[in-house]
Short mmCIF file of C-alpha atoms in Angstrom, two decimals:
data_model
loop_
_atom_site.label_atom_id
_atom_site.label_comp_id
_atom_site.label_asym_id
_atom_site.label_seq_id
_atom_site.Cartn_x
_atom_site.Cartn_y
_atom_site.Cartn_z
CA MET A 16 0.00 0.00 0.00
CA ASP A 17 2.78 2.41 0.98
CA SER A 18 4.95 1.44 -2.01
CA ALA A 19 2.08 2.12 -4.37
CA THR A 20 1.60 5.70 -3.21
CA PRO A 21 4.75 7.16 -4.85
CA ASP A 22 3.85 5.40 -8.12
CA ILE A 23 0.39 6.96 -8.07
CA LEU A 24 1.86 10.42 -7.39
CA ARG A 25 4.43 10.02 -10.19
CA GLN A 26 1.72 8.88 -12.61
CA PHE A 27 -0.55 11.80 -11.63
CA THR A 28 2.30 14.30 -12.04
CA ARG A 29 3.21 12.87 -15.46
CA GLN A 30 -0.43 13.12 -16.58
CA VAL A 31 -0.65 16.74 -15.42
CA ILE A 32 2.54 17.63 -17.33
CA GLU A 33 1.31 15.87 -20.46
CA ALA A 34 -2.09 17.62 -20.18
CA PHE A 35 -0.35 20.95 -19.76
CA PHE A 36 1.53 20.52 -23.04
CA MET A 37 -1.50 19.13 -24.85
CA TYR A 38 -4.11 21.57 -23.44
CA PRO A 39 -2.22 24.50 -21.87
CA HIS A 40 -5.21 26.89 -21.80
CA VAL A 41 -7.49 24.39 -20.07
CA VAL A 42 -4.91 23.51 -17.44
CA ALA A 43 -4.14 27.19 -16.81
CA ALA A 44 -7.84 27.90 -16.36
CA VAL A 45 -8.23 25.03 -13.91
CA ILE A 46 -5.19 26.16 -11.93
CA SER A 47 -6.56 29.74 -11.85
CA VAL A 48 -9.93 28.53 -10.55
CA VAL A 49 -8.28 26.44 -7.86
CA ALA A 50 -6.01 29.30 -6.83
CA ALA A 51 -8.95 31.71 -6.71
CA ALA A 52 -10.93 29.26 -4.61
CA VAL A 53 -8.02 28.93 -2.19
CA ILE A 54 -7.63 32.73 -1.93
CA VAL A 55 -11.34 33.35 -1.45
CA GLY A 56 -11.61 30.56 1.07
CA GLY A 57 -8.64 31.96 2.96
CA TYR A 58 -10.17 35.44 2.93
CA TRP A 59 -13.48 34.30 4.35
CA ALA A 60 -11.76 32.10 6.91
CA ALA A 61 -9.65 35.07 8.04
CA ARG A 62 -12.68 37.36 8.06
CA GLY A 63 -14.62 34.83 10.08
CA SER A 64 -11.78 34.67 12.58
CA VAL A 65 -11.70 38.48 12.88
CA GLN A 66 -15.47 38.64 13.31
CA GLY A 67 -15.27 35.95 15.95
CA VAL A 68 -12.63 37.90 17.86
CA ARG A 69 -14.71 41.09 17.64
CA SER A 70 -17.85 39.31 18.82
CA ALA A 71 -15.95 37.84 21.75
CA ARG A 72 -14.58 41.29 22.68
CA LEU A 73 -18.06 42.78 22.55
CA ALA A 74 -19.52 40.01 24.66
CA LEU A 75 -16.79 40.33 27.28
CA LYS A 76 -17.12 44.13 27.39
CA ALA A 77 -20.91 43.90 27.71
CA GLN A 78 -20.62 41.38 30.55
CA ALA A 79 -18.12 43.58 32.37
CA LEU A 80 -20.36 46.65 32.01
CA ARG A 81 -23.41 44.77 33.25
CA ALA A 82 -21.47 43.47 36.24
CA SER A 83 -20.30 46.98 37.17
CA LYS A 84 -23.63 48.76 36.55
CA ASP A 85 -24.64 51.18 39.30
CA HIS A 86 -27.15 54.01 39.79
CA ARG A 87 -25.52 56.20 37.11
CA ALA A 88 -26.90 56.48 33.61
CA LEU A 89 -24.66 54.46 31.28
CA VAL A 90 -23.78 55.83 27.85
CA LEU A 91 -21.82 53.62 25.43
CA MET A 92 -19.62 55.44 22.93
CA GLY A 93 -19.27 53.20 19.87
CA ARG A 94 -17.00 53.78 16.90
CA ILE A 95 -17.30 56.99 14.88
CA GLY A 96 -15.86 56.15 11.49
CA GLY A 97 -13.26 58.66 10.38
CA GLY A 98 -13.71 60.75 13.52
CA GLY A 99 -10.75 59.51 15.47
CA ALA A 100 -10.27 59.06 19.19
CA LYS A 101 -10.26 62.81 19.89
CA LEU A 102 -13.84 63.30 18.71
CA ARG A 103 -15.04 60.43 20.88
CA THR A 104 -13.16 61.83 23.85
CA ASP A 105 -14.52 65.36 23.34
CA LEU A 106 -18.09 64.08 23.09
CA ALA A 107 -17.67 61.85 26.14
CA ASN A 108 -16.33 64.78 28.18
CA ALA A 109 -19.21 67.02 27.05
CA ILE A 110 -21.79 64.42 28.05
CA GLU A 111 -20.21 63.91 31.46
CA GLN A 112 -20.00 67.67 32.10
CA ASN A 113 -23.48 68.69 30.89
CA PHE A 114 -25.72 65.66 31.39
CA GLY A 115 -26.71 66.56 34.94
CA ALA A 116 -27.86 70.08 34.02
CA TYR A 117 -30.76 68.52 32.10
CA ALA A 118 -31.53 65.61 34.42
CA PHE A 119 -31.79 67.00 37.97
CA HIS A 120 -28.02 66.60 38.41
CA ALA A 121 -28.19 62.86 37.80
CA PRO A 122 -24.72 61.28 37.43
CA VAL A 123 -23.65 59.68 34.19
CA ARG A 124 -20.95 57.25 33.10
CA VAL A 125 -19.61 57.22 29.54
CA GLU A 126 -17.77 54.10 28.39
CA ALA A 127 -15.96 53.36 25.13
CA PHE A 128 -17.59 50.38 23.45
CA PRO A 129 -15.83 48.46 20.63
CA MET A 130 -18.90 48.27 18.39
CA SER A 131 -19.14 49.49 14.81
CA LEU A 132 -22.58 49.85 13.26
CA PRO A 133 -23.50 51.09 9.76
CA ALA A 134 -23.97 54.83 9.36
CA LEU A 135 -27.17 54.86 7.32
CA GLN A 136 -28.09 57.78 5.11
CA ASP A 137 -31.50 59.42 5.15
CA GLY A 138 -33.93 57.39 3.11
CA ALA A 139 -32.24 54.04 3.78
CA PRO A 140 -34.58 51.03 3.41
CA ILE A 141 -36.74 50.63 6.51
CA GLN A 142 -35.81 46.97 6.94
CA ARG A 143 -32.11 47.80 7.01
CA ARG A 144 -32.74 50.61 9.49
CA ARG A 145 -34.59 48.20 11.75
CA ARG A 146 -31.77 45.65 11.58
CA VAL A 147 -29.25 48.27 12.67
CA ALA A 148 -31.53 49.52 15.44
CA SER A 149 -32.15 45.94 16.61
CA ALA A 150 -28.39 45.29 16.82
CA ALA A 151 -27.91 48.48 18.84
CA VAL A 152 -30.72 47.62 21.26
CA GLU A 153 -29.37 44.09 21.68
CA ALA A 154 -26.00 45.53 22.71
CA LEU A 155 -27.75 47.84 25.20
CA GLN A 156 -29.67 44.96 26.72
CA LYS A 157 -26.57 42.78 27.08
CA SER A 158 -24.62 45.57 28.80
CA ASP A 159 -27.60 46.98 30.77
CA ALA A 160 -26.82 50.43 29.29
CA ASP A 161 -29.14 53.34 28.60
CA ILE A 162 -27.72 54.79 25.37
CA LEU A 163 -25.49 53.69 22.51
CA ILE A 164 -23.84 56.29 20.26
CA TRP A 165 -22.04 55.57 16.99
CA GLY A 166 -21.46 57.51 13.79
CA ARG A 167 -19.22 58.61 10.96
CA LYS A 168 -17.39 61.67 9.69
CA ARG A 169 -18.12 62.43 6.06
CA MET A 170 -16.23 64.42 3.46
CA GLY A 171 -16.20 68.12 4.31
CA GLY A 172 -16.13 67.56 8.06
CA LYS A 173 -19.82 66.77 8.58
CA VAL A 174 -20.44 64.28 11.37
CA ASP A 175 -23.51 62.05 11.61
CA LEU A 176 -24.18 60.68 15.09
CA PHE A 177 -26.74 57.99 15.80
CA ILE A 178 -28.30 57.58 19.24
CA ALA A 179 -30.19 54.42 20.20
CA THR A 180 -32.07 53.61 23.41
CA PRO A 181 -34.19 50.61 24.47
CA PRO A 182 -37.69 51.19 23.05
CA PRO A 183 -40.80 51.50 25.23
CA PRO A 184 -42.96 48.37 25.50
CA ASN A 185 -44.70 47.32 22.27
CA GLN A 186 -42.68 49.77 20.16
CA ILE A 187 -40.19 49.01 17.38
CA GLU A 188 -36.48 49.66 17.87
CA ASP A 189 -35.21 52.84 16.24
CA PHE A 190 -32.49 55.47 16.57
CA THR A 191 -32.09 59.24 16.25
CA THR A 192 -29.67 61.06 13.94
CA ILE A 193 -27.86 64.27 14.93
CA SER A 194 -25.58 65.96 12.40
CA PHE A 195 -23.11 68.81 12.81
CA LYS A 196 -19.92 70.31 11.42
CA LEU A 197 -16.83 69.02 13.18
CA ARG A 198 -14.59 72.07 12.70
CA SER A 199 -17.09 74.73 13.68
CA ARG A 200 -16.79 77.56 16.18
CA ASP A 201 -19.92 76.42 17.98
CA PHE A 202 -18.69 72.86 18.64
CA ASP A 203 -18.93 73.33 22.42
CA ALA A 204 -22.60 74.33 22.09
CA VAL A 205 -23.22 71.41 19.73
CA ALA A 206 -21.59 69.00 22.17
CA GLU A 207 -23.79 70.33 24.97
CA ALA A 208 -26.86 69.84 22.77
CA ILE A 209 -25.76 66.24 22.25
CA ALA A 210 -25.45 65.87 26.02
CA TYR A 211 -29.02 67.12 26.31
CA ALA A 212 -30.15 64.59 23.69
CA CYS A 213 -28.62 61.85 25.85
CA ALA A 214 -30.15 63.21 29.05
CA ARG A 215 -33.67 63.45 27.59
CA ARG A 216 -33.47 59.77 26.57
CA ALA A 217 -31.81 58.33 29.63
CA ARG A 218 -33.57 60.52 32.22
CA PRO A 219 -36.64 62.07 30.50
CA VAL A 220 -37.85 65.39 31.93
CA LEU A 221 -39.12 67.88 29.36
CA ASN A 222 -41.03 65.31 27.33
CA LYS A 223 -43.15 64.82 30.49
CA PRO A 224 -42.90 68.18 32.27
CA GLN A 225 -46.19 67.77 34.10
CA ASP A 226 -44.62 65.02 36.21
CA TYR A 227 -42.25 67.45 37.96
CA LYS A 228 -42.69 70.38 40.31
CA PRO A 229 -42.23 73.81 38.68
CA GLU A 230 -39.33 74.76 40.95
CA LYS A 231 -37.43 71.65 39.87
CA LEU A 232 -38.40 72.00 36.22
CA GLN A 233 -37.54 75.67 35.73
CA PRO A 234 -33.70 75.41 35.86
CA ILE A 235 -33.78 72.83 33.08
CA VAL A 236 -36.09 74.92 30.90
CA GLU A 237 -33.88 77.96 31.48
CA ALA A 238 -30.77 75.97 30.58
CA LEU A 239 -32.42 74.83 27.34
CA GLU A 240 -33.61 78.32 26.37
CA LYS A 241 -30.18 79.39 25.10
CA PHE A 242 -30.46 76.78 22.33
CA VAL A 243 -33.79 78.34 21.31
CA THR A 244 -32.69 81.98 21.30
CA ASP A 245 -29.24 81.29 19.83
CA PRO A 246 -29.13 77.77 18.32
CA PRO A 247 -25.79 76.36 17.12
CA ALA A 248 -25.64 77.11 13.40
CA SER A 249 -23.97 73.81 12.51
CA LEU A 250 -26.51 71.64 14.37
CA SER A 251 -28.92 69.68 12.18
CA ASP A 252 -32.54 70.77 11.79
CA GLY A 253 -33.87 67.61 13.40
CA ALA A 254 -31.92 68.21 16.61
CA ARG A 255 -32.95 71.86 16.70
CA LEU A 256 -36.62 70.94 16.26
CA GLU A 257 -36.40 68.46 19.13
CA ILE A 258 -34.93 71.14 21.42
CA LEU A 259 -37.52 73.70 20.32
CA SER A 260 -40.34 71.26 21.01
CA ASP A 261 -39.05 70.31 24.45
CA PHE A 262 -38.53 73.92 25.45
CA ALA A 263 -42.06 74.82 24.33
CA SER A 264 -43.54 71.97 26.41
CA GLY A 265 -41.51 72.91 29.48
CA ALA A 266 -42.30 76.62 29.21
CA LEU A 267 -46.01 75.88 28.76
CA SER A 268 -46.05 73.66 31.84
CA LEU A 269 -44.35 76.39 33.90
CA GLY A 270 -46.77 79.02 32.60
CA GLU A 271 -49.89 76.98 33.21
CA ARG A 272 -48.92 76.06 36.76
CA GLY A 273 -46.90 79.03 37.93
CA GLY A 274 -48.99 81.96 36.83
CA ASN A 275 -46.16 83.63 34.88
CA THR A 276 -47.53 84.83 31.56
CA GLY A 277 -43.98 85.35 30.31
CA TRP A 278 -43.51 81.58 30.14
CA LEU A 279 -46.80 81.23 28.27
CA SER A 280 -45.71 83.80 25.69
CA ARG A 281 -42.35 82.07 25.20
CA ALA A 282 -44.08 78.70 24.87
CA LEU A 283 -46.46 80.11 22.28
CA ASP A 284 -43.63 81.67 20.26
CA ALA A 285 -41.55 78.46 20.38
CA ARG A 286 -44.50 76.30 19.32
CA ARG A 287 -45.27 78.56 16.39
CA GLN A 288 -41.63 78.44 15.28
CA TYR A 289 -41.81 74.66 15.55
CA LEU A 290 -44.96 74.48 13.44
CA ASP A 291 -43.39 76.73 10.79
CA ARG A 292 -40.61 74.16 10.33
CA LEU A 293 -42.64 70.97 10.76
CA ASP A 294 -43.93 69.01 7.78
CA ARG A 295 -47.47 68.04 8.75
CA ALA A 296 -47.63 65.24 6.19
CA ALA A 297 -44.41 63.69 7.50
CA ASP A 298 -45.51 63.66 11.16
CA PRO A 299 -49.23 64.39 11.60
CA ALA A 300 -49.20 63.29 15.25
CA ALA A 301 -46.46 65.80 16.13
CA TRP A 302 -48.38 68.50 14.24
CA GLY A 303 -51.54 67.73 16.23
CA ARG A 304 -49.69 67.80 19.57
CA ALA A 305 -48.04 71.10 18.67
CA GLN A 306 -51.40 72.63 17.78
CA GLN A 307 -52.78 71.38 21.07
CA GLU A 308 -50.05 73.24 22.95
CA VAL A 309 -50.61 76.41 20.92
CA GLY A 310 -54.27 76.26 21.87
CA ARG A 311 -53.48 75.68 25.54
CA ALA A 312 -51.05 78.61 25.63
CA LEU A 313 -53.56 80.92 23.96
CA ALA A 314 -56.34 79.78 26.29
CA ALA A 315 -54.23 80.40 29.40
CA LEU A 316 -53.14 83.83 28.13
CA GLY A 317 -56.69 84.74 27.18
CA GLU A 318 -58.01 83.76 30.59
CA ARG A 319 -55.39 85.71 32.53
CA GLU A 320 -55.37 88.76 30.28
CA ALA A 321 -59.17 88.81 29.80
CA ASP A 322 -58.51 88.69 26.06
CA ARG A 323 -61.60 87.40 24.27
CA ALA A 324 -59.86 87.18 20.89
CA LYS A 325 -57.19 84.84 22.27
CA LEU A 326 -59.79 82.64 23.93
CA GLU A 327 -61.81 82.38 20.74
CA GLU A 328 -58.66 81.62 18.73
CA ALA A 329 -57.72 78.98 21.29
CA VAL A 330 -61.09 77.28 20.94
CA GLY A 331 -60.71 77.05 17.17
CA ILE A 332 -57.15 75.72 17.35
CA LEU A 333 -57.99 73.16 20.05
CA LYS A 334 -60.87 71.82 17.96
CA THR A 335 -58.51 71.45 15.00
CA SER A 336 -55.91 69.67 17.16
CA ILE A 337 -58.52 67.24 18.52
CA ASP A 338 -59.53 66.21 15.01
CA ALA A 339 -55.90 65.79 13.99
CA LEU A 340 -54.96 63.77 17.06
CA ARG A 341 -57.95 61.46 16.81
CA ALA A 342 -57.00 60.72 13.21
CA THR A 343 -53.52 59.65 14.36
CA GLU A 344 -54.85 57.71 17.37
CA SER A 345 -52.97 59.98 19.78
CA LEU A 346 -55.79 59.59 22.25
CA GLN A 347 -53.98 60.81 25.36
CA SER A 348 -53.01 64.08 23.65
CA ALA A 349 -56.54 64.40 22.33
CA GLU A 350 -57.90 64.08 25.88
CA VAL A 351 -55.58 66.88 27.05
CA ALA A 352 -56.84 69.06 24.21
CA MET A 353 -60.45 68.28 25.09
CA ARG A 354 -59.94 69.32 28.70
CA ALA A 355 -58.28 72.56 27.59
CA LEU A 356 -61.12 73.18 25.11
CA SER A 357 -63.75 72.62 27.79
CA ARG A 358 -62.03 75.08 30.12
CA ALA A 359 -61.67 77.73 27.41
CA GLU A 360 -65.32 77.41 26.41
CA GLN A 361 -66.44 77.63 30.04
CA THR A 362 -64.36 80.78 30.53
CA LEU A 363 -65.93 82.39 27.47
CA ALA A 364 -69.44 81.44 28.59
CA ALA A 365 -68.91 82.70 32.13
CA ARG A 366 -67.68 86.10 30.95
CA ARG A 367 -70.62 86.43 28.58
CA ARG A 368 -73.03 85.72 31.43
CA VAL A 369 -71.65 88.40 33.71
CA GLY A 370 -71.48 90.88 30.85
CA LEU A 371 -67.80 91.57 31.38
CA ARG A 372 -66.51 94.41 29.21
CA TRP A 373 -63.62 93.11 27.14
CA PRO A 374 -60.60 95.29 26.65
CA VAL A 375 -59.96 96.56 23.17
#
């Protein structure tokens, strides 16, 4: 058996040499295919090994973060393609320094996380967006973290950041995009706005202002007002709209509960700016909620200033908002609008009964 093996090899080698001289093109093609198969197989084997190492690193890092989790909000800073370590460090420092100003001084912990996710462009297929969001949420769940940030730096210095959080029950995973210019004079303000975006997701306040006492809420609304009066020029429109909306809600809550008409006027102005920039067709629910807050601000101002025109305008706007919110099944917001409408109508009726003279 062993003595036959060399004979077989010699015979095979002789046949290959003869075939090469008889059919050189065929043999060369076969050799090329075999070589290509070996190269491709080696590439995928190496890539699989690298992916395995990366997955193991992620799993170990997630386990370590979960084991060390404490009362602090945990923000994971993933890879920002093309941004370099300095950008990640600057953003991490800004979040640590400014997070508490928008979350009742809650502490935060920012950790580098060796995860790289695709930086999707606007208009990417919804299924691909959901796959990316699902991967981000899975990483958050494994590490027991509150926020995952990743991104990319594009040509021209524009940076796209993506922020993912665990979704509320019965809602689909998603993420938010914030864009800005890297080499801009207002980078510090942009970084603080990003810190706010993290705080509002990890420790929500201004998206539910009615849950907090006015004296605790006011410092946060005041801190956010500078982004409304002087927004960073390089910050993306989506981020600016989010800030404008949150400020309007916070100012309205302060005005309704604290008796300060100045807050009501600022809330009304901010909501109208928001509506000017909002595409109703793209987000009809947000449009309906914004109209509801405009109506509430007008109703409160009309009641306190004895301004019949504002009360009547409020009634009309609140009716419009109720119809819009019911169409989008935003029933809780519709109920708020209905209560505000009832109060405004009662105020109008009461003043008509007593024959109050309205100021011109």
